[in-house]
PDB file of C-alpha atoms in Angstrom:
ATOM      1  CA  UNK A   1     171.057  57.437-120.713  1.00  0.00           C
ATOM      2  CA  UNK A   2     169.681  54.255-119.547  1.00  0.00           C
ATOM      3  CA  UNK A   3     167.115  54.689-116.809  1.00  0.00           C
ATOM      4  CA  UNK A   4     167.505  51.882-114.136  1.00  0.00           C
ATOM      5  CA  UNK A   5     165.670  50.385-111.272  1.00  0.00           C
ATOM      6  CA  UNK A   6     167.114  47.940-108.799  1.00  0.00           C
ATOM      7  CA  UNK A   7     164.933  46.178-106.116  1.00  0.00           C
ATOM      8  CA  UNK A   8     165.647  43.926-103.297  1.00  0.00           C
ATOM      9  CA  UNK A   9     163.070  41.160-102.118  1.00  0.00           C
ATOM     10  CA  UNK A  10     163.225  40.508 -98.492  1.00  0.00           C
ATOM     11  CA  UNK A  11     161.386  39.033 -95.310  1.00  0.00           C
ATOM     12  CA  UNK A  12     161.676  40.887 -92.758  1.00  0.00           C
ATOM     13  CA  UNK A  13     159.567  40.957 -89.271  1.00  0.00           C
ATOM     14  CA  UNK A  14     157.867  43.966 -87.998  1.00  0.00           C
ATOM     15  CA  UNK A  15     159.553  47.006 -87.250  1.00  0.00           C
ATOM     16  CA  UNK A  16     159.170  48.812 -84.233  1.00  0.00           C
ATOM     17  CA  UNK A  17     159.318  52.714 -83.874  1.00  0.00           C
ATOM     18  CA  UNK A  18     162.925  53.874 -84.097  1.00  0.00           C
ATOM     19  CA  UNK A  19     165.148  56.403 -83.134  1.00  0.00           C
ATOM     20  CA  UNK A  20     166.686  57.038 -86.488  1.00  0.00           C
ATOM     21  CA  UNK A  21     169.608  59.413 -87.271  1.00  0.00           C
ATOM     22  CA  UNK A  22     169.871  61.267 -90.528  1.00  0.00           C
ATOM     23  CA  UNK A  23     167.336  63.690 -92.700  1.00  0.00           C
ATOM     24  CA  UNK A  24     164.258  62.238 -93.062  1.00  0.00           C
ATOM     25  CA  UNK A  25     162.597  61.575 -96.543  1.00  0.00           C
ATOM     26  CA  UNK A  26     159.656  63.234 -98.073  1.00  0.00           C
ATOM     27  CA  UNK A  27     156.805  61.555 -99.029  1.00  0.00           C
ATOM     28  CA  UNK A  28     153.545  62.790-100.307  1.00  0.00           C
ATOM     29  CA  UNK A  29     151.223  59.841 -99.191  1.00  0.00           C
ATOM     30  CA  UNK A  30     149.253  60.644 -96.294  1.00  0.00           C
ATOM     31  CA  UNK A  31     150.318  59.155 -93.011  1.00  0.00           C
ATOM     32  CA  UNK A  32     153.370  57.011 -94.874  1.00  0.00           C
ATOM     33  CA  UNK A  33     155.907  55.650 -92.371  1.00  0.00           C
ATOM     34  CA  UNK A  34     159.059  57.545 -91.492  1.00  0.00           C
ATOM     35  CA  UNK A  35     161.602  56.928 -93.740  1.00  0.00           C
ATOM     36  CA  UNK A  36     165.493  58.185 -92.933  1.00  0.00           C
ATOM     37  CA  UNK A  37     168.616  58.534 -94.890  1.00  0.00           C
ATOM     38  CA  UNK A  38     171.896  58.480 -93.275  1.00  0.00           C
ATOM     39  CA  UNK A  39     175.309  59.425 -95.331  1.00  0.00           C
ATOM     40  CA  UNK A  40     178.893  60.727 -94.981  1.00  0.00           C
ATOM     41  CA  UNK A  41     180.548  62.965 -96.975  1.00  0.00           C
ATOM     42  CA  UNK A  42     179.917  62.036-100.595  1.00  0.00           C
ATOM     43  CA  UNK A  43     182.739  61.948-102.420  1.00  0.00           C
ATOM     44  CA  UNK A  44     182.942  63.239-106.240  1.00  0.00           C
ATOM     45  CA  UNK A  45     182.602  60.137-108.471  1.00  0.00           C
ATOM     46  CA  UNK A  46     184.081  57.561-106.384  1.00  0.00           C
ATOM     47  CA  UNK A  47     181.386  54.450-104.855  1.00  0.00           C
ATOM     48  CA  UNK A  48     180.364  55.682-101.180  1.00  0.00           C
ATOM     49  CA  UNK A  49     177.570  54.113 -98.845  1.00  0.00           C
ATOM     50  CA  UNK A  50     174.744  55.277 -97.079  1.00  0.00           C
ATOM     51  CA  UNK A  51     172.084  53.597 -94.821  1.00  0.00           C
ATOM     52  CA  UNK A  52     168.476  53.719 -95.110  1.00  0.00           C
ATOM     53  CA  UNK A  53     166.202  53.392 -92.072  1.00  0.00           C
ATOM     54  CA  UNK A  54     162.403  52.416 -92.269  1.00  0.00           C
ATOM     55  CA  UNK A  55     160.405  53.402 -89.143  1.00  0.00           C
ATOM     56  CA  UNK A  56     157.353  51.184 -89.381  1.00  0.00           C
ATOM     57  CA  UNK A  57     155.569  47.973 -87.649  1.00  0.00           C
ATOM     58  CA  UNK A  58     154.252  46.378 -90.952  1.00  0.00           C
ATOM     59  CA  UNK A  59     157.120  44.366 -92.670  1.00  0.00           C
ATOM     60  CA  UNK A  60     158.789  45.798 -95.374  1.00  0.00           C
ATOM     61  CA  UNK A  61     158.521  43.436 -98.294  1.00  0.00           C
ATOM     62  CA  UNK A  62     160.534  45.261-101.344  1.00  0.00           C
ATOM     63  CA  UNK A  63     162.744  48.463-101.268  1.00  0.00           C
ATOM     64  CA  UNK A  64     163.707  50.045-104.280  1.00  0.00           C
ATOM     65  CA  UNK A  65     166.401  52.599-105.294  1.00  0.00           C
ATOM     66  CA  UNK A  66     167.315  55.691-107.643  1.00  0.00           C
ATOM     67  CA  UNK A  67     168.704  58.503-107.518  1.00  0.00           C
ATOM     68  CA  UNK A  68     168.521  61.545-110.329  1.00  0.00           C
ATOM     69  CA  UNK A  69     169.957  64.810-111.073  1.00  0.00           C
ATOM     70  CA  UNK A  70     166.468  66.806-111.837  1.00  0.00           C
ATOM     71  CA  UNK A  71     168.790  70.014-113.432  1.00  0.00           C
ATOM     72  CA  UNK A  72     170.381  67.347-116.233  1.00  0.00           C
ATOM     73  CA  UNK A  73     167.507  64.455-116.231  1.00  0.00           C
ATOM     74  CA  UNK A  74     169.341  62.043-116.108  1.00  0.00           C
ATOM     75  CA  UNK A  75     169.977  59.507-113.119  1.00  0.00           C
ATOM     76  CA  UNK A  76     173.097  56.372-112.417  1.00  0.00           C
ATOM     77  CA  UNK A  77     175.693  54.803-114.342  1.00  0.00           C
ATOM     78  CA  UNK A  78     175.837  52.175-111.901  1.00  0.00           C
ATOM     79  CA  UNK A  79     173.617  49.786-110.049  1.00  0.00           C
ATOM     80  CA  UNK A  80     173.972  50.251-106.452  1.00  0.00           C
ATOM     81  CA  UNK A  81     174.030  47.208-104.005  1.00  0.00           C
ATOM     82  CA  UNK A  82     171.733  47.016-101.345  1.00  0.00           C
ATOM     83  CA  UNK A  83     171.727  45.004 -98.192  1.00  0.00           C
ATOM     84  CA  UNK A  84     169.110  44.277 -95.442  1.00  0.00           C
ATOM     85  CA  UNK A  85     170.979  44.896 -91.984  1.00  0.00           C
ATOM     86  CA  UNK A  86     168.417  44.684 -88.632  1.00  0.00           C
ATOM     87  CA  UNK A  87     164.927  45.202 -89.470  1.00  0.00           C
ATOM     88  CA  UNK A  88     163.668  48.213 -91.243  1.00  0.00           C
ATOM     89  CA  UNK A  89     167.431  49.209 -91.685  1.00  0.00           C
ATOM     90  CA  UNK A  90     169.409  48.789 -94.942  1.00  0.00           C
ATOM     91  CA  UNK A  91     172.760  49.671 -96.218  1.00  0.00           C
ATOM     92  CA  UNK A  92     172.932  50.925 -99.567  1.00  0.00           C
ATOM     93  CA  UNK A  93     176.447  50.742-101.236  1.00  0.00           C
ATOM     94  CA  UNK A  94     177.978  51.136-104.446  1.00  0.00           C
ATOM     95  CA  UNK A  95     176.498  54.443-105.108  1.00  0.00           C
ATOM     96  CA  UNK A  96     178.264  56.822-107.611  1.00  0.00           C
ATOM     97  CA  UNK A  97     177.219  60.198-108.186  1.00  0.00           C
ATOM     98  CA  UNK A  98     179.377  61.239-111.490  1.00  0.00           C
ATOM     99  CA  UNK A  99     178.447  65.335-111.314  1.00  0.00           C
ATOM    100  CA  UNK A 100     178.302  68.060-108.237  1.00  0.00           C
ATOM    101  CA  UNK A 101     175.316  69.471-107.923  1.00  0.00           C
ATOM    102  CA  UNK A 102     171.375  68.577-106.063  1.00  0.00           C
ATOM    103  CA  UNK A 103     170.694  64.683-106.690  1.00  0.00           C
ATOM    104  CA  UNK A 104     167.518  63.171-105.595  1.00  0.00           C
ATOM    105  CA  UNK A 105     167.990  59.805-103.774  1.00  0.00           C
ATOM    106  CA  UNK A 106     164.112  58.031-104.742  1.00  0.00           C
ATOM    107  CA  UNK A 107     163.497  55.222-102.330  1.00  0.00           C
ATOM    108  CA  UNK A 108     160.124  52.933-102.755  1.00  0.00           C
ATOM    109  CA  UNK A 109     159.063  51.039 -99.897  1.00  0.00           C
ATOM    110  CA  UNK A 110     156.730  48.190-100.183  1.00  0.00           C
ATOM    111  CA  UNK A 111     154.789  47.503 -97.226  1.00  0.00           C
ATOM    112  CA  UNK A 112     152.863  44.262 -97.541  1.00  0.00           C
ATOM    113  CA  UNK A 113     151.802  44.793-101.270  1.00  0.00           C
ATOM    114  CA  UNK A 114     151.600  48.999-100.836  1.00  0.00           C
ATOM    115  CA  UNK A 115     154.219  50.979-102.345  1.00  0.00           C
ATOM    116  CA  UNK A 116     155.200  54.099-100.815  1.00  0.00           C
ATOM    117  CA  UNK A 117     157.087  56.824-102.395  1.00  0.00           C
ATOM    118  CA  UNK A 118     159.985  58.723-100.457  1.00  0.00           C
ATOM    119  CA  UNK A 119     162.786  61.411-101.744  1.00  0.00           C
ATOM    120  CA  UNK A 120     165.654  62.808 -99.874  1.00  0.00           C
ATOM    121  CA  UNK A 121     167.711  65.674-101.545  1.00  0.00           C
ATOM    122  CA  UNK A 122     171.673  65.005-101.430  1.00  0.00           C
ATOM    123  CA  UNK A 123     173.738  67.975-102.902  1.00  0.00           C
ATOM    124  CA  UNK A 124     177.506  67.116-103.605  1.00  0.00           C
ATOM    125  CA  UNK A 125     179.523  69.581-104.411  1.00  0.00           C
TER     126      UNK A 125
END
């Protein structure tokens, strides 16, 4: 399976503390930003949307995004689009997950020249 990473350079001002809807990613760096993912139902290998919501005052500079099945190792067919909405907020579309089962949605966040790491578990069934 080709393995594939797909980032997206913007400028974007600070971004102030929000009120975010959605489940909240996990990251393992010490005090990293709060990062949320908001999604529908996911439908079974058809292209659906979700958004993603930074919660930070330092600009994000780069956002990257993956998602994986961990049971099968393996990750997309397709290259999602993403989109820079208001600041710190992003929509995400073009997403196709081709199998039920637990993916793991892998988000990077580049904050001035320091990535940060964040996973949010989606399960489709």
């Amino acid at each position: 399976m080709n393995r594939w990473a797909f980032w997206f350079l913007i400028s974007s001002g600070p971004v102030a503390a929000c009120e975010a809807v959605g489940q909240r990613a996990a990251s393992d760096a010490a005090n990293a930003p709060e990062v949320y993912v908001s999604s529908g139902v996911i439908p079974l290998a058809q292209p659906f949307s979700i958004l993603i919501e930074v919660c930070n005052e330092t600009p994000v500079r780069e956002i990257l995004v993956d998602a994986i099945m961990p049971a099968h190792q393996h990750g997309l067919n397709y290259t999602p689009k993403v989109t820079a909405l208001d600041e710190g907020k992003f929509r995400i579309d073009d997403l196709l997950f081709h199998m039920p089962g637990l993916w793991e949605l892998q988000v990077d966040v580049d904050f001035n020249g320091q990535s940060v790491s964040y996973i949010s578990e989606l399960a489709l069934r």
